[in-house]
GROMACS .gro file of C-alpha atoms in nm:
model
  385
    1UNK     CA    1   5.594  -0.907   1.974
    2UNK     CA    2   5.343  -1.145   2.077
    3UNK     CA    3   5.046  -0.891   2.068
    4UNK     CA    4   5.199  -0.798   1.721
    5UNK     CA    5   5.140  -1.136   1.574
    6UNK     CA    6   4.810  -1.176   1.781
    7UNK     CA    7   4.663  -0.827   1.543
    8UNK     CA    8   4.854  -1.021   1.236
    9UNK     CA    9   4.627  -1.328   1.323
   10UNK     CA   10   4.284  -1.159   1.398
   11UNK     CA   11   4.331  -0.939   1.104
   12UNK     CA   12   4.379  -1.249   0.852
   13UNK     CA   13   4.180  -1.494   1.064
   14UNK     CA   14   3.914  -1.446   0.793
   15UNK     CA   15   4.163  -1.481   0.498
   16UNK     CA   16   3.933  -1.396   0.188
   17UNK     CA   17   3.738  -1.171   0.374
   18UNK     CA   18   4.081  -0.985   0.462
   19UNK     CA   19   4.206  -1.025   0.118
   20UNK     CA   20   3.892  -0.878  -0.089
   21UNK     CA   21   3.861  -0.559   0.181
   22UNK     CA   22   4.275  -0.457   0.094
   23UNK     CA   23   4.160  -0.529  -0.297
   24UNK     CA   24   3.828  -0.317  -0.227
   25UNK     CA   25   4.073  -0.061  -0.038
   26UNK     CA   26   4.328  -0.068  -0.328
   27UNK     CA   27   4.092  -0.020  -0.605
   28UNK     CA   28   3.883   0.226  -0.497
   29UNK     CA   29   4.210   0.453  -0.390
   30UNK     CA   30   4.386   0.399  -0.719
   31UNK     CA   31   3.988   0.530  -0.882
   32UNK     CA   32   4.050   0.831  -0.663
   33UNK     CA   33   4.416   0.875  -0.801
   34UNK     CA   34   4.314   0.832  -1.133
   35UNK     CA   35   4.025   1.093  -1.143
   36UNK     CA   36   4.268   1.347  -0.923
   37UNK     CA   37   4.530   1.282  -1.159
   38UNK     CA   38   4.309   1.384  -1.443
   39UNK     CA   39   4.221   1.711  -1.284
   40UNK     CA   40   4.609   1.752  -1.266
   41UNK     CA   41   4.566   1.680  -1.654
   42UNK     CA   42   4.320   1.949  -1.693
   43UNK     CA   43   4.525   2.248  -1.458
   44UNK     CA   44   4.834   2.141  -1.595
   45UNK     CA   45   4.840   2.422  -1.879
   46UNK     CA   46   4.762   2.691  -1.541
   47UNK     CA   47   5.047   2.524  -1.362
   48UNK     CA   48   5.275   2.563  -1.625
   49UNK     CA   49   5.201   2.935  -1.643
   50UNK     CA   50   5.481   3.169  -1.578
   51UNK     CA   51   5.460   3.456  -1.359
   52UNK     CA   52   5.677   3.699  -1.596
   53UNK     CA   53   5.423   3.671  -1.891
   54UNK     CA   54   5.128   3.813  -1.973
   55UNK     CA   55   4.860   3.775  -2.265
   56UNK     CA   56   4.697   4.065  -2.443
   57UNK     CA   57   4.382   3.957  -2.603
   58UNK     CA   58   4.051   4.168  -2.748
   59UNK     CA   59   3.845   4.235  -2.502
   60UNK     CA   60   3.552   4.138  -2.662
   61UNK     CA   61   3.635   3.805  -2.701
   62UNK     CA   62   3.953   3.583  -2.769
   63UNK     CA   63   3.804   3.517  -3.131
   64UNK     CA   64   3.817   3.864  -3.210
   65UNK     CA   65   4.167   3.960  -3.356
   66UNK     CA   66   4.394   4.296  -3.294
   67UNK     CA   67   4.602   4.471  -3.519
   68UNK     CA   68   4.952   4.409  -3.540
   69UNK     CA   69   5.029   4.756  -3.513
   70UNK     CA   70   4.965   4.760  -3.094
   71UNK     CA   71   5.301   4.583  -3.084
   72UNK     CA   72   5.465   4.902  -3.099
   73UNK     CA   73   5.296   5.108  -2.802
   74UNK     CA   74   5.292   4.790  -2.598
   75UNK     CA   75   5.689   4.791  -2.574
   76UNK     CA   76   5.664   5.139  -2.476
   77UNK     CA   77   5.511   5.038  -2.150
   78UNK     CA   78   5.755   5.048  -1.858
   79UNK     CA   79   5.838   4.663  -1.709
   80UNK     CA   80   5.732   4.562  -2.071
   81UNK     CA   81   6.055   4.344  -2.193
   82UNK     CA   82   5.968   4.090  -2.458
   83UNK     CA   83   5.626   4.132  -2.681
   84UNK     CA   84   5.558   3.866  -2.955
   85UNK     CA   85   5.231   3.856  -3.165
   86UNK     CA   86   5.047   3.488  -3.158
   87UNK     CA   87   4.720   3.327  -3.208
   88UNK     CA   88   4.577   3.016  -3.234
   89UNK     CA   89   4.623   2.858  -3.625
   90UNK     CA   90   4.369   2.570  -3.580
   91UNK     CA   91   4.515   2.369  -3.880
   92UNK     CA   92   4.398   1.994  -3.930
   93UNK     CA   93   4.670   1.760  -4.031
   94UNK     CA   94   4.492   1.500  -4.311
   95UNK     CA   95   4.198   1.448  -4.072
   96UNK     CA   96   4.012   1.641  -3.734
   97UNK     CA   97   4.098   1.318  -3.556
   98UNK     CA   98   4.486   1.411  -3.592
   99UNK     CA   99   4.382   1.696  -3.359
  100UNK     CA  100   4.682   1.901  -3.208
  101UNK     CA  101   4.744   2.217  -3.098
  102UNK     CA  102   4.903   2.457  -3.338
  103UNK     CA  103   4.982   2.824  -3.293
  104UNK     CA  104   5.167   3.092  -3.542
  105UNK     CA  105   5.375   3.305  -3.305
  106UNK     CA  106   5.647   3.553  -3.360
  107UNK     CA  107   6.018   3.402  -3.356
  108UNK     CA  108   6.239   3.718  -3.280
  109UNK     CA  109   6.247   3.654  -2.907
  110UNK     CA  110   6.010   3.311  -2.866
  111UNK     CA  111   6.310   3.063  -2.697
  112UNK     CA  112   6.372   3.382  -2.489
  113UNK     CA  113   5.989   3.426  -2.393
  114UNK     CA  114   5.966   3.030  -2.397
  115UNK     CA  115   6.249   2.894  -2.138
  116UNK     CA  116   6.097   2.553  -2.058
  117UNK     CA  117   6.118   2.462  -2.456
  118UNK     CA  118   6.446   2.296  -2.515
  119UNK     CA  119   6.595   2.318  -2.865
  120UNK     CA  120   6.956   2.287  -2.961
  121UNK     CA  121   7.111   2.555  -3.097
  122UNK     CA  122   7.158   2.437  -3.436
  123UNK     CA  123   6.779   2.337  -3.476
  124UNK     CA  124   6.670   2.696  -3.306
  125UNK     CA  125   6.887   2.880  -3.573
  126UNK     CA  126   6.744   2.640  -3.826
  127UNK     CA  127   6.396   2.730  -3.725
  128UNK     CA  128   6.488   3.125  -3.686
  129UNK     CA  129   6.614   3.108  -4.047
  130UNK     CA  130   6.361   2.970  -4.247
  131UNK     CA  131   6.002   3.169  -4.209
  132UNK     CA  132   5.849   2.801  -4.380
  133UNK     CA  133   5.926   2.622  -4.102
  134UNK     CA  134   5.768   2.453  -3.785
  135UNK     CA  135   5.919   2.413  -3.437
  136UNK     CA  136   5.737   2.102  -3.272
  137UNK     CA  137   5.724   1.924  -2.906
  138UNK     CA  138   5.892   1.545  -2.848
  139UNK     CA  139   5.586   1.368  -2.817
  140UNK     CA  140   5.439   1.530  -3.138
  141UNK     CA  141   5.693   1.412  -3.337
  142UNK     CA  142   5.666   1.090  -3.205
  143UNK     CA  143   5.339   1.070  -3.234
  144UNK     CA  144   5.353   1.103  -3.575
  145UNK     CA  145   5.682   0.960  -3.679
  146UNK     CA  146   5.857   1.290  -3.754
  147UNK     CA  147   6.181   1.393  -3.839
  148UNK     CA  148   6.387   1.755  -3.892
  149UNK     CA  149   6.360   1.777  -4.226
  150UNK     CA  150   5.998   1.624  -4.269
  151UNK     CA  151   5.747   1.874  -4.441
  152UNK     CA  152   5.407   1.872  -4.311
  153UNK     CA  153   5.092   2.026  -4.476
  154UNK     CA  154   4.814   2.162  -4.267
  155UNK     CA  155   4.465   2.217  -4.376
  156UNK     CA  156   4.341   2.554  -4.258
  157UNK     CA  157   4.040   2.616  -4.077
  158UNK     CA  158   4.076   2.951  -3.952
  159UNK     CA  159   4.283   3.058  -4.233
  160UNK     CA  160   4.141   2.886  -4.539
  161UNK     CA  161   4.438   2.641  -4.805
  162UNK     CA  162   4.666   2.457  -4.772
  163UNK     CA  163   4.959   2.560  -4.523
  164UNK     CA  164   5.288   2.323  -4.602
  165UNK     CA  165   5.605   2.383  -4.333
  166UNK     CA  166   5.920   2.203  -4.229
  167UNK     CA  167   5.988   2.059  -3.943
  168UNK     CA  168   6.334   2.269  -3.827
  169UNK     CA  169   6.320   2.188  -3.446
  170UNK     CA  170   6.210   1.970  -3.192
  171UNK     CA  171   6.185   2.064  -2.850
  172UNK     CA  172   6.168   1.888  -2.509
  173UNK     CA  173   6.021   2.036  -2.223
  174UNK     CA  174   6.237   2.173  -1.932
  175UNK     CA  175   5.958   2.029  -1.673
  176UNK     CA  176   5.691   1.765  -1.671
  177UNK     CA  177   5.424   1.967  -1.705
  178UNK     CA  178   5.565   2.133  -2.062
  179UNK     CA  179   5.320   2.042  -2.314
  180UNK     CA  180   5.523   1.876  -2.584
  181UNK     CA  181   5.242   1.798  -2.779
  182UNK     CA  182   5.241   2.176  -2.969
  183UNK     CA  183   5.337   2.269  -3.264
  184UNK     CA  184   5.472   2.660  -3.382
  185UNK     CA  185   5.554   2.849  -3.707
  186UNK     CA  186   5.650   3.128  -3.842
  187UNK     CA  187   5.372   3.429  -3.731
  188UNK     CA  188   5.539   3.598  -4.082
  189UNK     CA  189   5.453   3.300  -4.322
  190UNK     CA  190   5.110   3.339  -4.228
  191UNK     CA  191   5.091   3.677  -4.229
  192UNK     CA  192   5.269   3.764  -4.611
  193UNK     CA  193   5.055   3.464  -4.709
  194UNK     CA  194   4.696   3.621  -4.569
  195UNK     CA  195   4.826   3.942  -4.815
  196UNK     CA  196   4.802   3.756  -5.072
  197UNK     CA  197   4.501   3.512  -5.050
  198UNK     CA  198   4.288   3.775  -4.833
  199UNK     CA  199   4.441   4.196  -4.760
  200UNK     CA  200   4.195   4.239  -4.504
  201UNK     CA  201   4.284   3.966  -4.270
  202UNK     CA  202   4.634   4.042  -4.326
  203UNK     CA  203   4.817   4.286  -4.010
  204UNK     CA  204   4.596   4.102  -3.778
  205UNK     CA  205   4.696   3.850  -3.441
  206UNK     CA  206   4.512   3.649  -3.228
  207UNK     CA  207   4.708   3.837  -2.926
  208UNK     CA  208   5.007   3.955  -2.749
  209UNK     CA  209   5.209   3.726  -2.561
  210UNK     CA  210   5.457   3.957  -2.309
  211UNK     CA  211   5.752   3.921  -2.135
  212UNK     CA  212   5.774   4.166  -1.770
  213UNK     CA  213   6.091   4.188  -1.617
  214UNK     CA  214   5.904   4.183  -1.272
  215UNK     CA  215   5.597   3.944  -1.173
  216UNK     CA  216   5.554   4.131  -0.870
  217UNK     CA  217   5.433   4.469  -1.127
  218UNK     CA  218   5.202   4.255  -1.307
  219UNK     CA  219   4.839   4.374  -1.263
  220UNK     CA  220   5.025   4.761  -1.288
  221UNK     CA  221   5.165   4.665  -1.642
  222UNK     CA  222   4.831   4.491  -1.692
  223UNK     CA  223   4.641   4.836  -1.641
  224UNK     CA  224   4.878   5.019  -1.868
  225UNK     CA  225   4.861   4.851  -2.157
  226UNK     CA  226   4.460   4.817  -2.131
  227UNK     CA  227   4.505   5.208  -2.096
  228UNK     CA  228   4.676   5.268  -2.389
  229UNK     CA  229   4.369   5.079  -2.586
  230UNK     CA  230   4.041   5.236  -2.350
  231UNK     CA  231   3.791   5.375  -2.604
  232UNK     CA  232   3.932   5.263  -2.911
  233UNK     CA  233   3.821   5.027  -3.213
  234UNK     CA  234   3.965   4.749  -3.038
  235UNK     CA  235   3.992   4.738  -2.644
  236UNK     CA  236   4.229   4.533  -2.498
  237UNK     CA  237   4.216   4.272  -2.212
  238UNK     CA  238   4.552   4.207  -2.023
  239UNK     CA  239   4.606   3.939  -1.787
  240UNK     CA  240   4.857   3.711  -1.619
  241UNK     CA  241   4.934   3.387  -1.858
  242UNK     CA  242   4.802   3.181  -1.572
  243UNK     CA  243   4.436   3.371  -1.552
  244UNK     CA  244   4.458   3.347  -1.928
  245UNK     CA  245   4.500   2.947  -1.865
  246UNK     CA  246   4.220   2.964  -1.588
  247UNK     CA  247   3.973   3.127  -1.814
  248UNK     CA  248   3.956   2.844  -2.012
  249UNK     CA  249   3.934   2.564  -1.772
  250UNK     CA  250   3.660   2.783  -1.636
  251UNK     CA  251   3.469   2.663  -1.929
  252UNK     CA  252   3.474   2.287  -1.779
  253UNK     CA  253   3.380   2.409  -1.454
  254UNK     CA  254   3.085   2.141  -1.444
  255UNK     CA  255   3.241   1.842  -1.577
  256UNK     CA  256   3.512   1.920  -1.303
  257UNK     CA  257   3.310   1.947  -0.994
  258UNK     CA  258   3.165   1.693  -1.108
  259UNK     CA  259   3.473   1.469  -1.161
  260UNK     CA  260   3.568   1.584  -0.781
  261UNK     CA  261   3.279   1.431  -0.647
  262UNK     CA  262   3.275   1.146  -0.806
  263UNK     CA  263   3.622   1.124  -0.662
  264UNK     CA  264   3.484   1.193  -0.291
  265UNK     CA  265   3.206   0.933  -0.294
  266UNK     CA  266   3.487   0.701  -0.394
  267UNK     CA  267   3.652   0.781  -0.050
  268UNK     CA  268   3.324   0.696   0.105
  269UNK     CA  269   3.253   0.389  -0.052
  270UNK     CA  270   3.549   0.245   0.054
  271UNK     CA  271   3.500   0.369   0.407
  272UNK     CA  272   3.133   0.166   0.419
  273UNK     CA  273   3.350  -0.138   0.284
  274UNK     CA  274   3.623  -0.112   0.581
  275UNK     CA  275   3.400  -0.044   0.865
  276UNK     CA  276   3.112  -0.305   0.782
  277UNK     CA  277   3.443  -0.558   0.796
  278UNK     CA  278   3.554  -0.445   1.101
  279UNK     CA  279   3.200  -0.404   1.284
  280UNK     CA  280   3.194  -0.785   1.160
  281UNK     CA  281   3.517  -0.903   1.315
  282UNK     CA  282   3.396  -0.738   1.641
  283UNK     CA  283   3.082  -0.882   1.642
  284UNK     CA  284   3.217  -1.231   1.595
  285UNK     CA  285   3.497  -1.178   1.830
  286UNK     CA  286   3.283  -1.056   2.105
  287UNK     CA  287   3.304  -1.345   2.355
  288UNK     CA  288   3.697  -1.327   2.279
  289UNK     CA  289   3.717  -0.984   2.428
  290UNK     CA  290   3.468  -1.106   2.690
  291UNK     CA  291   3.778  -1.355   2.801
  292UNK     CA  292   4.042  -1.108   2.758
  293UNK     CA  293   3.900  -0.823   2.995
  294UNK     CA  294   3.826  -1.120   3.238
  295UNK     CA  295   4.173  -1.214   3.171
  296UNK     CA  296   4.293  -0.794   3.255
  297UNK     CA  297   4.274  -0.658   2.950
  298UNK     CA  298   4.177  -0.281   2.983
  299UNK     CA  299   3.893  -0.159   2.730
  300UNK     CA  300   4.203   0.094   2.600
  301UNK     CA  301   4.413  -0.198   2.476
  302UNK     CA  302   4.132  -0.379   2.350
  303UNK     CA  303   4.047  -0.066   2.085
  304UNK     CA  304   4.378  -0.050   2.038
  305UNK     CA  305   4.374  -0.402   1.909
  306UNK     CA  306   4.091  -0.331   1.667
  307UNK     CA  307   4.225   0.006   1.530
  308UNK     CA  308   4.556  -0.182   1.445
  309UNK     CA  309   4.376  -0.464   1.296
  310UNK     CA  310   4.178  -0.194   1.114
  311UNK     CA  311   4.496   0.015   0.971
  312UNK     CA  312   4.692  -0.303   0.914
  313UNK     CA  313   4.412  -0.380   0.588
  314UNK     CA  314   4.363  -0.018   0.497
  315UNK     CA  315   4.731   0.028   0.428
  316UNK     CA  316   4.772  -0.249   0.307
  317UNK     CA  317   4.500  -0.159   0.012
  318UNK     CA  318   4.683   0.181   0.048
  319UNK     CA  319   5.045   0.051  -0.029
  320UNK     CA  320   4.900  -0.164  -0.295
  321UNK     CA  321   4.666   0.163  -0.517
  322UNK     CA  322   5.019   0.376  -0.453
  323UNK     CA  323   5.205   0.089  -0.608
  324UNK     CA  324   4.908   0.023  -0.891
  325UNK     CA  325   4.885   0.407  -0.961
  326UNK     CA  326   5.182   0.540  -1.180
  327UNK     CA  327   5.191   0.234  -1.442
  328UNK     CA  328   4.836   0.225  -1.472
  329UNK     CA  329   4.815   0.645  -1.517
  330UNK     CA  330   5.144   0.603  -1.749
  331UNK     CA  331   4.916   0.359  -1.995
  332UNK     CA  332   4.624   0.598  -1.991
  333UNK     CA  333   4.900   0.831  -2.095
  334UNK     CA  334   4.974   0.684  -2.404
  335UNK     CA  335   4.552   0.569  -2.454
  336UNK     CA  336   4.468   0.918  -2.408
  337UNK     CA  337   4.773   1.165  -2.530
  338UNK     CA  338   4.590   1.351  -2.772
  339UNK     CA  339   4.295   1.448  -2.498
  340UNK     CA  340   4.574   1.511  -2.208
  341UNK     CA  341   4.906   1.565  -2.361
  342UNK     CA  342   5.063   1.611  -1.974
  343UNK     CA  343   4.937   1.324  -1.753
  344UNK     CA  344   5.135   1.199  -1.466
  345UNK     CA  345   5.075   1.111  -1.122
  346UNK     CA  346   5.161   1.401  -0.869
  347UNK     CA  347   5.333   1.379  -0.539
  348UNK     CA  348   5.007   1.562  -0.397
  349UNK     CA  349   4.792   1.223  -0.529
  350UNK     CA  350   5.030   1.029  -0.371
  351UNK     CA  351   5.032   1.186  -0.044
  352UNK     CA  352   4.630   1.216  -0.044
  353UNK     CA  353   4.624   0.838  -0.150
  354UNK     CA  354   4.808   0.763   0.163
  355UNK     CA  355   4.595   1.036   0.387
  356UNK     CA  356   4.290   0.914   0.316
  357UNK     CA  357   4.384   0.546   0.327
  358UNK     CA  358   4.518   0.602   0.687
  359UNK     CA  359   4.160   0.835   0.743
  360UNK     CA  360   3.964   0.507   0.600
  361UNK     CA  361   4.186   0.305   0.849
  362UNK     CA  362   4.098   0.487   1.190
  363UNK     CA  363   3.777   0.586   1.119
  364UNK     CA  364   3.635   0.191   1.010
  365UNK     CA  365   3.760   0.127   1.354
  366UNK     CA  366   3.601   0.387   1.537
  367UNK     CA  367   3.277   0.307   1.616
  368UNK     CA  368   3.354  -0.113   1.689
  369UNK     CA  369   3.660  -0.014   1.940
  370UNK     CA  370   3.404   0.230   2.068
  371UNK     CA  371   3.153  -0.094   2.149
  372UNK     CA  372   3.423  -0.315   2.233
  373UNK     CA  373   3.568  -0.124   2.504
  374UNK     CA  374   3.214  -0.016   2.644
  375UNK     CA  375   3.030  -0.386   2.660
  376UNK     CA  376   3.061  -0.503   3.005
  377UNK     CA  377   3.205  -0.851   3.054
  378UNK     CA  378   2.837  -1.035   3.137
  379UNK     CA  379   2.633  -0.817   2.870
  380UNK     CA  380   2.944  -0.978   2.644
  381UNK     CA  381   2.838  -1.319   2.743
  382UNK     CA  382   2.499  -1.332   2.784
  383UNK     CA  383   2.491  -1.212   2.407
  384UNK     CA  384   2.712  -1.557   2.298
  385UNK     CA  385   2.532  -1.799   2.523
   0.00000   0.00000   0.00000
């Protein structure tokens, strides 16, 4: 107990000193939770992925459509269960700054092929039932202050006019990282509406969304459909939803690495700040642990003195970022929804937050235990006198 409250004393002897290293400790941590939890922001579509779905997409590029008519022969495939046509709509609601996603996707089986979107009953037959309508996510419709009922126009980018829809459902997400900032209608509407306005766009999709009974038979379903397709008009591309996801965070690949070391050199900042305290506190406290080894003090308990001074700051900066992190990342949330509409702090930022702060802890007092314990009890002295 005593040798307790001596490290409590040594370690706050210097009370601002102590104070501005935790604050120094705490902010840089919760920097490093904020930039990992914005990686998290930008993987969350790939973690979200299922493993029993697959996306069939030209494989030319995702801008180039298919025809409608694959549907067919893709159903035919054995493990095939579920296939619903989709692409991306890219409608702007009154203004590009209102930007959300928005995709047309066939209804028959999409709750089916969609388990983490939760709709009630009523409002999924209410969506199923009317081709003009629009199933949204939670956050959307707050967001925008809508109701079931409201009718919303979007202004077509892709598909020139104007595209009006009500709102039939709203969904929540079954798990945290279900974007519920998404919005889905009728793959028919636009289709008997391209007919009209423009026959030769009409029969087309932006690409197959599939169901597989087994995720195991994946990459073999994958090479049958692209089989069915080789050396036609319009090859196909299969892949797993979550390679489809990967693809386009591979576009990012620079801002990312670079976000990750900026996240690094954040750690190693705040390891300069710890250590260059602690080598301090040693050097000050030199002709202390002069007395103390004269006193019987072995150079072991001595650097065990100075590491426990040294983790008793760095977790305290470390208990303080953890604490800090989630209301902080839950107001850049709501500051930056319609750039990451899934941002939340991970139990993997957590647990690195309190790795590293432990890591910062033992090695700040590595290399002063190290001189402590090797200065001899005269060298000690004849450097105060």
């Amino acid at each position: 107990m005593l040798l307790l409250r001596l490290i409590l004393l040594n370690a706050f002897r210097h009370r601002l000193r102590a104070v501005l290293t935790i604050v120094g400790v705490a902010v840089a941590l919760t920097a490093f939770g904020l930039l990992r939890t914005v990686l998290d922001a930008w993987h969350a579509g790939v973690e979200a992925s299922s493993a029993n779905r697959l996306v069939t997409r030209n494989a030319v590029s995702l801008t180039q459509p298919l025809p409608f008519a694959y549907k067919g022969r893709i159903r035919q495939v054995t493990g095939v269960d579920i296939v619903a046509a989709g692409g991306w709509f890219g409608g702007v609601y009154l203004d590009e700054k209102n930007f959300f996603p928005n995709f047309v996707v066939e209804t028959d089986d999409f709750f089916r092929l969609y388990p983490e979107l939760i709709v009630s009953p009523e409002e999924q037959k209410a969506f199923l039932t009317d081709r003009k309508s629009a199933v949204i996510g939670r956050k959307l419709a707050d967001r925008f202050h809508w109701r079931i009922g409201d009718t919303v126009t979007l202004r077509g980018t892709i598909y020139p006019g104007q595209w009006p829809m009500t709102i039939r459902a709203i969904y929540k997400g079954a798990r945290p990282d279900t974007d519920e900032t998404v919005l889905y209608f009728h793959y028919g509407y636009l289709d008997e509406t391209m007919k009209k306005r423009s026959p030769r766009r009409a029969g087309q999709v932006g690409f197959f969304m599939i169901g597989i009974r087994d995720a195991t038979r994946a990459a073999e379903i994958s090479k049958d459909i692209d089989a069915l397709f080789r050396n036609s008009q319009a090859e196909t591309l299969t892949e797993t939803e979550r390679a489809f996801q990967l693809g386009f965070v591979a576009m990012s690949e620079a801002i990312l690495l670079a976000i990750t070391a900026v996240s690094y050199v954040v750690i190693a900042i705040i390891l300069a700040i710890a250590a260059n305290t602690m080598a301090m506190s040693a050097r000050e406290r030199l002709g202390e642990f002069a007395v103390l080894k004269t006193l019987g003090f072995g150079a072991p308990a001595l650097a065990g003195m100075l590491l426990a001074e040294s983790m008793l700051l760095a977790l305290a900066g470390t208990a303080l970022a953890i604490a800090v992190l989630p209301p902080l990342a839950k107001g850049f949330a709501v500051g930056l929804a319609q750039y990451f509409p899934i941002f939340f702090v991970s139990p993997t930022t957590i647990i690195l937050q309190a790795a590293f702060g432990l890591a910062v802890g033992v090695l700040a007092a590595a290399v002063p235990a190290w001189r402590v314990s090797a200065v001899r009890i005269a060298d000690a002295f004849r450097r105060i006198g």
